[in-house]
CSV table of C-alpha atoms (C1' of nucleotides) in Angstrom, one decimal:
chain,number,residue,atom,x,y,z
A,1,MET,CA,91.6,91.8,92.6
A,2,PHE,CA,91.8,88.6,90.6
A,3,PRO,CA,92.6,85.0,91.4
A,4,LEU,CA,94.2,85.0,88.0
A,5,PHE,CA,97.7,85.6,89.1
A,6,SER,CA,97.6,83.2,91.9
A,7,LEU,CA,96.3,80.6,89.5
A,8,VAL,CA,99.1,81.2,87.1
A,9,ALA,CA,101.7,81.2,89.9
A,10,GLY,CA,100.1,78.1,91.3
A,11,ILE,CA,100.1,75.8,88.3
A,12,GLY,CA,103.4,76.8,86.7
A,13,THR,CA,106.9,77.9,87.3
A,14,LEU,CA,106.4,81.1,85.4
A,15,LEU,CA,108.0,84.2,86.5
A,16,ILE,CA,105.3,86.7,87.2
A,17,TRP,CA,105.5,90.4,87.4
A,18,TYR,CA,102.7,91.0,89.7
A,19,TYR,CA,100.8,94.0,88.5
A,20,GLY,CA,97.2,95.1,88.4
A,21,GLY,CA,96.0,95.2,91.9
A,22,TRP,CA,99.5,95.3,93.1
A,23,SER,CA,100.2,98.5,91.3
A,24,VAL,CA,98.6,100.5,94.1
A,25,LEU,CA,101.0,99.0,96.5
A,26,ARG,CA,104.0,99.8,94.4
A,27,ASP,CA,103.0,103.2,93.1
A,28,GLU,CA,102.7,104.5,96.6
A,29,LEU,CA,104.4,107.6,95.4
A,30,SER,CA,102.0,108.7,92.8
A,31,ILE,CA,98.8,107.6,94.4
A,32,GLY,CA,99.8,108.9,97.7
A,33,VAL,CA,100.7,112.3,96.5
A,34,LEU,CA,97.6,112.5,94.3
A,35,MET,CA,95.2,111.5,97.0
A,36,ALA,CA,96.8,113.5,99.8
A,37,ALA,CA,96.5,116.5,97.6
A,38,SER,CA,92.9,116.0,97.0
A,39,VAL,CA,91.8,115.6,100.6
A,40,ALA,CA,90.9,118.4,102.9
A,41,ALA,CA,93.7,120.6,103.9
A,42,GLY,CA,93.2,119.8,107.6
A,43,ASP,CA,93.7,116.1,107.0
A,44,PRO,CA,96.9,115.2,108.9
A,45,GLU,CA,97.5,111.9,107.1
A,46,ARG,CA,100.7,111.9,105.1
A,47,TRP,CA,100.8,110.6,101.6
A,48,TRP,CA,103.0,107.7,102.5
A,49,ALA,CA,100.8,106.7,105.4
A,50,LEU,CA,97.8,106.9,103.2
A,51,ALA,CA,99.4,104.7,100.5
A,52,TYR,CA,100.5,102.2,103.1
A,53,ARG,CA,97.1,102.0,104.6
A,54,VAL,CA,95.6,101.2,101.2
A,55,GLU,CA,98.3,98.6,100.7
A,56,LEU,CA,97.4,96.9,103.9
A,57,GLU,CA,93.7,96.8,103.0
A,58,PHE,CA,94.4,95.3,99.6
A,59,SER,CA,96.8,92.7,101.0
A,60,SER,CA,94.4,91.5,103.5
A,61,ALA,CA,91.6,91.2,100.9
A,62,TYR,CA,93.9,89.3,98.6
A,63,ALA,CA,95.0,87.0,101.3
A,64,ALA,CA,91.4,86.3,102.3
A,65,ILE,CA,90.5,85.0,98.9
A,66,GLY,CA,93.5,82.9,98.7
A,67,ILE,CA,95.7,84.8,96.3
A,68,LEU,CA,99.2,83.6,96.7
A,69,PRO,CA,101.5,86.3,98.2
A,70,PRO,CA,103.9,87.8,95.7
A,71,THR,CA,107.5,86.8,96.0
A,72,TYR,CA,108.3,90.4,96.4
A,73,GLU,CA,106.6,93.7,96.2
A,74,PRO,CA,109.1,96.4,95.4
A,75,ARG,CA,108.2,100.0,96.1
A,76,ALA,CA,108.7,102.8,93.7
A,77,THR,CA,110.4,105.0,96.3
A,78,ALA,CA,113.2,102.5,96.8
A,79,SER,CA,114.2,102.6,93.1
A,80,ILE,CA,114.4,106.3,92.3
A,81,GLY,CA,118.1,106.0,91.4
A,82,GLU,CA,117.3,103.2,88.9
A,83,MET,CA,114.6,105.3,87.3
A,84,GLN,CA,116.9,108.2,86.9
A,85,SER,CA,119.7,106.2,85.3
A,86,MET,CA,117.1,104.8,82.9
A,87,ILE,CA,116.0,108.3,82.0
A,88,ALA,CA,119.6,109.4,81.6
A,89,ARG,CA,120.3,106.7,79.1
A,90,LEU,CA,117.1,107.3,77.2
A,91,ILE,CA,118.2,110.9,76.8
A,92,GLU,CA,121.6,109.8,75.6
A,93,ARG,CA,120.1,107.5,73.1
A,94,GLY,CA,117.9,110.2,71.7
A,95,HIS,CA,114.6,108.8,72.9
A,96,ALA,CA,113.9,111.4,75.6
A,97,TYR,CA,114.4,115.1,76.2
A,98,ALA,CA,114.2,117.6,79.0
A,99,ALA,CA,111.3,120.0,78.5
A,100,GLY,CA,112.1,123.3,77.0
A,101,ASP,CA,110.3,125.3,79.7
A,102,ALA,CA,111.5,125.6,83.2
A,103,SER,CA,109.2,122.8,84.5
A,104,GLY,CA,112.0,120.3,85.1
A,105,ASP,CA,110.0,117.7,83.2
A,106,VAL,CA,111.5,115.0,81.1
A,107,TYR,CA,109.5,113.4,78.3
A,108,PHE,CA,109.8,110.3,76.2
A,109,ASP,CA,110.0,111.1,72.5
A,110,THR,CA,107.5,108.8,71.0
A,111,ALA,CA,108.4,109.9,67.4
A,112,SER,CA,111.9,108.5,68.0
A,113,TRP,CA,110.6,105.0,68.6
A,114,ALA,CA,109.4,103.2,65.6
A,115,GLY,CA,107.7,100.4,67.6
A,116,TYR,CA,105.5,102.8,69.4
A,117,GLY,CA,102.0,101.5,69.4
A,118,GLU,CA,102.9,97.9,68.8
A,119,LEU,CA,101.3,96.5,72.0
A,120,THR,CA,97.9,97.9,71.2
A,121,ALA,CA,98.2,97.8,67.5
A,122,GLN,CA,97.7,101.5,67.1
A,123,ARG,CA,99.4,103.7,64.6
A,124,ARG,CA,101.0,106.7,66.1
A,125,GLU,CA,99.6,108.9,63.4
A,126,ASP,CA,96.1,107.9,64.3
A,127,MET,CA,96.4,108.7,67.9
A,128,GLN,CA,94.3,111.7,68.9
A,129,ASP,CA,95.4,113.8,71.8
A,130,ALA,CA,92.8,114.7,74.3
A,131,ALA,CA,91.1,118.0,73.6
A,132,ASP,CA,91.7,119.3,77.0
A,133,ALA,CA,95.3,118.1,77.3
A,134,ASP,CA,97.9,120.5,78.6
A,135,PRO,CA,100.7,120.4,76.2
A,136,ARG,CA,103.2,121.6,78.8
A,137,GLY,CA,106.7,121.3,77.6
A,138,LYS,CA,106.1,118.5,75.2
A,139,ARG,CA,107.3,118.5,71.7
A,140,ASP,CA,104.4,116.3,70.7
A,141,PRO,CA,101.2,115.7,72.6
A,142,ARG,CA,101.8,112.0,72.4
A,143,ASP,CA,105.0,112.2,74.4
A,144,PHE,CA,104.7,111.2,78.0
A,145,ALA,CA,106.5,112.2,81.2
A,146,LEU,CA,109.5,110.3,82.5
A,147,TRP,CA,110.3,112.8,85.2
A,148,LYS,CA,108.1,115.5,86.6
A,149,GLY,CA,109.5,118.6,88.0
A,150,ARG,CA,108.3,119.5,91.5
A,151,LYS,CA,105.4,121.7,91.8
A,152,ALA,CA,105.0,124.1,94.7
A,153,ALA,CA,101.9,122.5,96.1
A,154,GLU,CA,103.5,119.1,96.3
A,155,PRO,CA,105.0,117.8,99.5
A,156,ALA,CA,108.8,118.0,99.9
A,157,THR,CA,108.9,114.4,101.0
A,158,ALA,CA,107.8,113.3,97.6
A,159,SER,CA,110.6,115.1,95.8
A,160,TRP,CA,114.1,113.9,94.8
A,161,PRO,CA,117.0,115.7,93.4
A,162,SER,CA,117.9,114.9,89.8
A,163,PRO,CA,120.0,116.1,86.9
A,164,TRP,CA,116.9,117.8,85.6
A,165,GLY,CA,115.8,119.4,88.8
A,166,ASP,CA,113.9,118.3,91.9
A,167,GLY,CA,110.9,116.3,91.2
A,168,ARG,CA,109.5,112.8,91.0
A,169,PRO,CA,109.4,110.0,88.5
A,170,GLY,CA,106.6,109.6,86.0
A,171,TRP,CA,104.2,106.7,86.4
A,172,HIS,CA,105.4,104.5,83.6
A,173,ILE,CA,109.1,104.7,84.3
A,174,GLU,CA,108.5,103.3,87.9
A,175,CYS,CA,107.4,100.0,86.4
A,176,SER,CA,110.1,99.7,83.8
A,177,ALA,CA,112.9,100.5,86.3
A,178,MET,CA,111.6,98.1,88.9
A,179,ALA,CA,111.0,95.4,86.3
A,180,ARG,CA,114.6,95.5,85.1
A,181,ARG,CA,116.0,95.8,88.6
A,182,TYR,CA,114.0,92.8,90.1
A,183,LEU,CA,113.3,90.7,87.1
A,184,GLY,CA,116.1,91.5,84.7
A,185,ASP,CA,116.1,92.9,81.2
A,186,ALA,CA,113.8,90.1,80.0
A,187,PHE,CA,111.1,88.3,81.8
A,188,ASP,CA,108.2,86.0,80.9
A,189,ILE,CA,104.8,87.5,81.7
A,190,HIS,CA,103.6,91.0,82.4
A,191,GLY,CA,100.1,91.0,83.7
A,192,GLY,CA,97.6,93.7,84.4
A,193,GLY,CA,94.1,95.0,83.9
A,194,LEU,CA,92.8,95.5,80.4
A,195,ASP,CA,92.4,99.2,81.2
A,196,LEU,CA,96.2,99.5,81.6
A,197,ARG,CA,97.1,98.4,78.1
A,198,PHE,CA,97.2,101.9,76.9
A,199,PRO,CA,98.8,104.1,77.7
A,200,HIS,CA,100.6,102.5,80.6
A,201,HIS,CA,101.8,99.2,79.2
A,202,GLU,CA,102.4,100.6,75.8
A,203,ASN,CA,104.6,103.3,77.3
A,204,GLU,CA,106.5,100.8,79.5
A,205,LEU,CA,107.2,98.7,76.6
A,206,ALA,CA,108.4,101.6,74.5
A,207,GLN,CA,110.8,103.0,77.1
A,208,SER,CA,112.1,99.7,78.1
A,209,ARG,CA,112.8,98.5,74.6
A,210,ALA,CA,114.3,101.9,73.7
A,211,TYR,CA,116.5,101.5,76.7
A,212,GLY,CA,117.7,98.2,75.3
A,213,ASP,CA,115.7,95.7,77.4
A,214,ALA,CA,113.8,92.8,75.8
A,215,PHE,CA,111.2,93.3,78.5
A,216,ALA,CA,108.1,91.0,78.7
A,217,SER,CA,107.7,88.0,76.4
A,218,HIS,CA,103.9,87.7,77.1
A,219,TRP,CA,101.2,90.0,78.2
A,220,LEU,CA,98.3,88.8,80.3
A,221,HIS,CA,95.5,91.3,80.5
A,222,ASN,CA,92.5,90.5,82.7
A,223,GLY,CA,89.0,91.8,82.4
A,224,LEU,CA,87.7,94.2,85.0
A,225,VAL,CA,85.2,93.5,87.7
A,226,ASN,CA,82.0,95.4,87.7
A,227,VAL,CA,79.8,95.6,90.7
A,228,ASN,CA,76.1,95.5,90.0
A,229,GLY,CA,76.9,96.7,86.6
A,230,GLN,CA,79.0,99.5,87.7
A,231,LYS,CA,82.7,99.9,86.8
A,232,MET,CA,84.9,99.5,89.8
A,233,SER,CA,86.7,102.5,91.0
A,234,LYS,CA,90.4,102.4,90.7
A,235,SER,CA,91.0,104.3,93.9
A,236,LEU,CA,90.0,103.6,97.4
A,237,GLY,CA,86.6,102.3,96.3
A,238,ASN,CA,88.2,99.0,95.6
A,239,SER,CA,89.2,98.1,99.0
A,240,ILE,CA,85.8,99.1,100.4
A,241,PHE,CA,84.3,96.9,97.8
A,242,ALA,CA,86.5,94.0,98.7
A,243,HIS,CA,85.6,94.4,102.3
A,244,ASP,CA,81.9,94.6,101.6
A,245,VAL,CA,82.0,91.5,99.4
A,246,LEU,CA,83.9,89.5,101.9
A,247,ALA,CA,81.3,90.5,104.5
A,248,GLN,CA,78.6,89.0,102.3
A,249,ALA,CA,80.1,85.6,101.5
A,250,ARG,CA,82.8,83.2,102.5
A,251,PRO,CA,86.2,83.9,100.9
A,252,VAL,CA,86.1,80.7,99.0
A,253,VAL,CA,82.7,81.7,97.5
A,254,VAL,CA,84.1,85.1,96.5
A,255,ARG,CA,87.0,83.4,94.8
A,256,TYR,CA,84.7,81.0,93.0
A,257,ALA,CA,82.5,83.9,91.9
A,258,LEU,CA,85.5,85.7,90.5
A,259,ALA,CA,86.9,82.7,88.8
A,260,ALA,CA,83.7,81.4,87.3
A,261,ALA,CA,84.0,83.6,84.2
A,262,HIS,CA,87.0,83.6,82.0
A,263,TYR,CA,89.8,86.0,83.1
A,264,ARG,CA,89.6,88.1,80.0
A,265,SER,CA,85.9,88.8,80.3
A,266,THR,CA,84.3,91.5,82.4
A,267,ILE,CA,82.9,90.0,85.5
A,268,ASP,CA,79.8,91.5,86.9
A,269,LEU,CA,79.6,90.8,90.6
A,270,HIS,CA,76.0,91.3,91.7
A,271,ASP,CA,74.2,89.9,94.7
A,272,GLY,CA,73.0,87.0,92.7
A,273,SER,CA,76.4,85.9,91.6
A,274,LEU,CA,77.5,85.4,95.2
A,275,VAL,CA,74.3,83.3,95.9
A,276,GLU,CA,75.0,81.2,92.8
A,277,ALA,CA,78.6,80.7,93.7
A,278,GLU,CA,77.6,79.7,97.2
A,279,ALA,CA,75.3,77.0,95.7
A,280,ALA,CA,78.1,75.7,93.5
A,281,VAL,CA,80.6,75.6,96.3
A,282,ASP,CA,78.0,73.9,98.6
A,283,ARG,CA,77.6,71.3,95.9
A,284,ILE,CA,81.3,70.6,95.9
A,285,GLU,CA,81.5,70.5,99.6
A,286,ALA,CA,78.5,68.2,99.9
A,287,PHE,CA,80.2,65.7,97.6
A,288,LEU,CA,83.4,65.8,99.6
A,289,LEU,CA,81.5,65.4,102.8
A,290,ARG,CA,79.4,62.5,101.5
A,291,SER,CA,82.2,60.7,99.8
A,292,GLY,CA,84.4,61.3,102.8
A,293,ARG,CA,81.9,59.5,105.0
A,294,ALA,CA,81.5,56.6,102.6
A,295,LEU,CA,85.3,56.1,102.4
A,296,THR,CA,86.3,56.5,106.0
A,297,ALA,CA,88.2,53.3,106.0
A,298,GLY,CA,90.2,53.8,102.9
A,299,ALA,CA,93.3,56.0,102.8
A,300,PRO,CA,92.9,59.0,100.5
A,301,THR,CA,94.0,58.3,97.0
A,302,VAL,CA,96.1,60.8,95.2
A,303,LEU,CA,95.3,61.2,91.6
A,304,PRO,CA,96.2,63.8,89.0
A,305,VAL,CA,93.5,66.1,87.6
A,306,PRO,CA,91.4,64.6,84.7
A,307,GLU,CA,92.8,65.1,81.3
A,308,ALA,CA,89.9,67.3,80.2
A,309,PHE,CA,90.6,69.6,83.2
A,310,GLY,CA,94.2,70.0,82.3
A,311,THR,CA,93.4,70.6,78.6
A,312,ALA,CA,91.0,73.4,79.6
A,313,MET,CA,93.5,75.0,81.9
A,314,ASP,CA,96.2,74.8,79.3
A,315,ASP,CA,94.1,76.6,76.8
A,316,ASP,CA,94.5,80.1,78.0
A,317,LEU,CA,93.4,79.3,81.5
A,318,GLY,CA,90.0,78.0,80.6
A,319,VAL,CA,88.7,78.0,84.2
A,320,PRO,CA,85.0,78.0,83.2
A,321,GLN,CA,85.5,74.8,81.3
A,322,ALA,CA,87.7,73.4,84.0
A,323,LEU,CA,84.9,74.0,86.4
A,324,ALA,CA,82.6,72.1,84.1
A,325,VAL,CA,84.9,69.1,84.4
A,326,LEU,CA,84.9,69.5,88.1
A,327,HIS,CA,81.1,69.5,88.3
A,328,GLU,CA,80.9,66.6,85.9
A,329,THR,CA,83.2,64.6,88.1
A,330,ILE,CA,81.1,65.4,91.1
A,331,ARG,CA,77.9,64.4,89.3
A,332,SER,CA,79.4,61.1,88.3
A,333,GLY,CA,80.9,60.6,91.8
A,334,ASN,CA,77.5,61.2,93.4
A,335,ALA,CA,76.0,58.6,91.0
A,336,SER,CA,78.7,56.2,92.0
A,337,LEU,CA,77.9,56.9,95.6
A,338,ASP,CA,74.3,56.1,95.1
A,339,ALA,CA,75.3,52.9,93.2
A,340,GLY,CA,77.6,51.9,96.0
A,341,ASP,CA,80.7,51.8,93.7
A,342,LEU,CA,83.2,52.8,96.3
A,343,ALA,CA,86.2,52.4,94.0
A,344,ALA,CA,84.7,54.9,91.6
A,345,VAL,CA,83.8,57.2,94.5
A,346,ALA,CA,87.4,57.2,95.7
A,347,ARG,CA,88.6,58.1,92.2
A,348,ALA,CA,86.2,60.9,91.8
A,349,ARG,CA,87.0,62.2,95.2
A,350,ALA,CA,90.7,62.2,94.6
A,351,GLU,CA,90.2,64.0,91.3
A,352,VAL,CA,87.9,66.6,92.8
A,353,ARG,CA,90.5,67.3,95.5
A,354,ALA,CA,93.2,67.6,92.9
A,355,MET,CA,91.1,70.1,90.9
A,356,THR,CA,90.0,72.2,93.8
A,357,ALA,CA,93.7,72.4,94.8
A,358,VAL,CA,94.7,73.7,91.4
A,359,LEU,CA,91.9,76.2,91.5
A,360,GLY,CA,92.9,77.3,94.9
A,361,LEU,CA,89.5,76.6,96.3
A,362,ASP,CA,90.1,76.0,100.0
A,363,LEU,CA,87.2,73.9,101.0
A,364,SER,CA,86.9,73.4,104.7
A,365,ALA,CA,84.4,70.7,104.4
A,366,ASP,CA,86.9,68.4,102.9
A,367,ALA,CA,86.4,65.9,105.7
A,368,ALA,CA,83.5,65.2,108.0
A,369,GLY,CA,83.7,66.6,111.5
A,370,ARG,CA,86.0,69.3,110.4
A,371,ASP,CA,85.4,71.6,113.3
A,372,GLY,CA,87.3,70.2,116.4
A,373,SER,CA,86.5,73.2,118.6
A,374,ALA,CA,85.0,72.7,122.1
A,375,ALA,CA,81.9,74.5,121.1
A,376,HIS,CA,81.4,72.3,118.1
A,377,GLY,CA,81.9,69.2,120.4
A,378,ALA,CA,79.4,70.4,122.9
A,379,LEU,CA,76.9,71.1,120.1
A,380,GLY,CA,77.5,67.7,118.7
A,381,ALA,CA,76.7,66.1,122.0
A,382,LEU,CA,73.4,67.9,122.3
A,383,VAL,CA,72.4,67.4,118.8
A,384,GLY,CA,73.3,63.7,119.1
A,385,GLN,CA,70.9,63.3,122.0
A,386,LEU,CA,68.1,64.9,120.1
A,387,LEU,CA,68.8,62.7,117.1
A,388,GLU,CA,68.8,59.6,119.3
A,389,ARG,CA,65.3,60.6,120.5
A,390,ARG,CA,64.2,61.3,117.0
A,391,ALA,CA,65.5,58.0,115.8
A,392,ALA,CA,63.5,56.3,118.6
A,393,ALA,CA,60.4,58.2,117.6
A,394,ARG,CA,60.9,57.2,114.0
A,395,ALA,CA,61.4,53.6,115.0
A,396,ARG,CA,58.0,53.6,116.6
A,397,LYS,CA,56.5,55.5,113.7
A,398,ASP,CA,55.9,58.6,115.8
A,399,PHE,CA,56.6,60.9,113.0
A,400,THR,CA,55.0,63.9,114.7
A,401,THR,CA,57.6,63.8,117.4
A,402,ALA,CA,60.4,63.1,114.9
A,403,ASP,CA,59.4,66.1,112.8
A,404,GLU,CA,59.2,68.3,115.8
A,405,ILE,CA,62.7,67.5,116.7
A,406,ARG,CA,63.9,68.1,113.2
A,407,ASP,CA,62.0,71.4,112.9
A,408,ALA,CA,63.4,72.5,116.3
A,409,LEU,CA,66.9,71.8,115.1
A,410,ALA,CA,66.3,73.5,111.8
A,411,ALA,CA,65.1,76.6,113.7
A,412,ALA,CA,68.4,76.6,115.5
A,413,GLY,CA,70.2,76.4,112.3
A,414,VAL,CA,71.0,72.7,112.3
A,415,LEU,CA,70.1,70.8,109.2
A,416,VAL,CA,69.1,67.2,109.6
A,417,GLU,CA,69.4,64.7,106.7
A,418,ASP,CA,68.5,61.0,106.7
A,419,GLY,CA,70.7,59.0,104.4
A,420,ALA,CA,71.1,55.3,103.6
A,421,ASP,CA,74.0,55.3,106.0
A,422,GLY,CA,72.2,57.0,108.9
A,423,THR,CA,71.2,60.5,109.9
A,424,HIS,CA,73.7,63.4,109.5
A,425,TRP,CA,73.5,66.9,110.7
A,426,SER,CA,75.3,70.0,109.6
A,427,LEU,CA,75.2,73.7,110.3
A,428,GLY,CA,73.5,75.3,107.4
B,1,G,C1',88.1,110.1,65.0
B,2,G,C1',91.5,105.7,66.5
B,3,U,C1',92.0,100.9,68.9
B,4,G,C1',90.2,96.7,71.3
B,5,G,C1',85.9,94.0,73.5
B,6,G,C1',80.8,92.6,74.1
B,7,U,C1',75.4,91.1,72.6
B,8,U,C1',74.2,83.0,73.9
B,9,G,C1',68.1,79.8,77.0
B,10,G,C1',64.3,82.6,83.2
B,11,C,C1',69.6,84.0,85.3
B,12,C,C1',75.1,83.3,85.2
B,13,G,C1',78.5,81.6,81.8
B,14,A,C1',81.6,78.4,78.2
B,15,G,C1',82.1,77.1,73.1
B,16,A,C1',83.6,78.8,67.8
B,17,G,C1',81.2,75.3,60.9
B,18,G,C1',77.5,69.4,61.9
B,19,C,C1',77.1,66.4,68.1
B,20,G,C1',72.5,71.4,73.4
B,21,A,C1',79.9,72.8,78.4
B,22,G,C1',78.7,73.5,83.2
B,23,G,C1',76.2,76.0,87.3
B,24,C,C1',71.8,78.5,89.4
B,25,A,C1',66.4,78.6,89.1
B,26,A,C1',61.9,75.9,87.3
B,27,C,C1',59.0,71.4,86.3
B,28,G,C1',58.4,65.9,86.3
B,29,G,C1',60.3,61.1,88.1
B,30,C,C1',63.3,57.8,91.4
B,31,C,C1',64.7,57.5,96.5
B,32,U,C1',62.4,59.0,101.5
B,33,G,C1',57.4,57.8,106.7
B,34,C,C1',57.6,63.1,105.0
B,35,A,C1',61.7,66.0,103.9
B,36,A,C1',66.7,67.2,102.6
B,37,A,C1',70.7,65.6,99.8
B,38,G,C1',71.6,62.8,95.5
B,39,C,C1',70.4,60.7,90.8
B,40,C,C1',67.4,60.5,86.1
B,41,G,C1',64.6,63.4,82.8
B,42,U,C1',62.5,68.1,80.6
B,43,G,C1',65.2,73.6,77.0
B,44,U,C1',65.1,73.1,69.6
B,45,A,C1',69.5,79.9,73.3
B,46,C,C1',73.2,82.3,70.4
B,47,A,C1',71.2,91.1,68.8
B,48,C,C1',69.4,92.1,63.5
B,49,C,C1',69.7,91.8,57.9
B,50,G,C1',72.1,89.6,53.9
B,51,G,C1',75.8,86.1,51.9
B,52,U,C1',79.1,81.5,51.6
B,53,U,C1',78.1,76.2,52.6
B,54,C,C1',75.0,69.9,52.0
B,55,G,C1',75.0,72.3,56.9
B,56,A,C1',76.3,78.8,60.4
B,57,A,C1',75.5,80.7,67.2
B,58,U,C1',80.4,79.7,64.9
B,59,C,C1',83.0,82.0,58.4
B,60,C,C1',82.1,86.7,55.1
B,61,G,C1',79.6,91.6,54.4
B,62,G,C1',76.5,95.2,56.6
B,63,U,C1',73.3,97.3,60.7
B,64,A,C1',71.9,98.3,65.7
B,65,C,C1',73.0,98.7,70.6
B,66,U,C1',76.8,98.6,74.3
B,67,C,C1',81.5,98.6,77.2
B,68,A,C1',86.7,100.0,77.7
B,69,C,C1',91.2,102.8,76.6
B,70,C,C1',93.1,107.1,73.8
B,71,U,C1',99.4,109.1,77.5
B,72,C,C1',95.7,115.0,83.3
B,73,C,C1',96.1,111.5,87.5
B,74,A,C1',97.0,106.5,88.8
RNA sequence: GGUGGGUUGGCCGAGAGGCGAGGCAACGGCCUGCAAAGCCGUGUACACCGGUUCGAAUCCGGUACUCACCUCCA
């Protein structure tokens, strides 16, 4: 759900283990089985079809707000063998055990791993098990499932044979096994939502390290997105939400709204935040439009981002401060425009374009006359005629007629602005 | 009970011992036939109580409120 990962992928050469929003795509097994089990008995949709439908919805929402596509999105169901061999080795090493009951479950033995709790700085002794937890075949309530024996109510298509009986992998092992398969036994960054730090990431770390992998060097945990003060649902609600938000504002505005707060803070998306983001984006676009008109003759200059922008981004992805640099550059560029200092305008414009490129803000108004469609051309011809008549009226100081034309255009959604370099119109 | 966050001006949202990030909104001015856009200006904000310091939104101690996670599921 966050531009965060595309930002990281966009500015560096870091190896990312896409997680967070992507988890739904990859954990099709667990989510599909769970959700299919909870829907009405008469629902004909299979768990894998359901999971895939959700995956498609997420993918299209991500693409819409300009999140770079992952290099690869492995599926849990394609790595069952890797998970089983990981589990087998954990048992060999004394870090896991098959449940004493007939469940077919296999658990990770948290007491056997001294580093348990290191990611979230918790001491194992202090951890309190949920009052309503079902101890099942665990030796200790803090142990977690690596393999889950099949239950009668679960679909046969979500069950695999294993040395410990038919069943399916536990949630955490899916990620550890896929990480080592596709990224190797050591990789740079593991990302994810703050809500997944414990137990999920803690458990992944424990089992992967116990297995012998170095695992992730860094962890990147992003804050969650609230909607009108409400915590977002982790299930299907998210995709509906994304759909709704994208219906309310342009994708670039949604991206701006999500990026405006630091990635680690909780972002509250309310109706007002979209309006504010729209205003900010409009301001950026207006500058690009204005400067583009002023500089038509000159070839676009390519400049690096301002140093302050780079410093902000380098400091734990300080996007809010980077945006401040962007707006400051625009303010100064606008002032240069008013002063007629075209060299400064060109510099500001090149810097703004460099910054918006880094931020992944796809601004369509980067050049005047962006829309080359036939409809736009026809509209332009008609508006042009009206503006000519208005110009004539203004020339003879017939402001009543001039204002009538402007009002009529405004009523049709065409904004007319008189600048020092002539009259411009835009759809707004 | 454990762990980790949060509380900043009308709103959003950075910052992290001295200089009021930035955006939105508002008000004044310049520009404009009038507008719009743009520019210039206007704000003594940091939950509360103590403490340290020449100086605290920032450090220390405490209090209040609040959010998240605590291996059932993902």
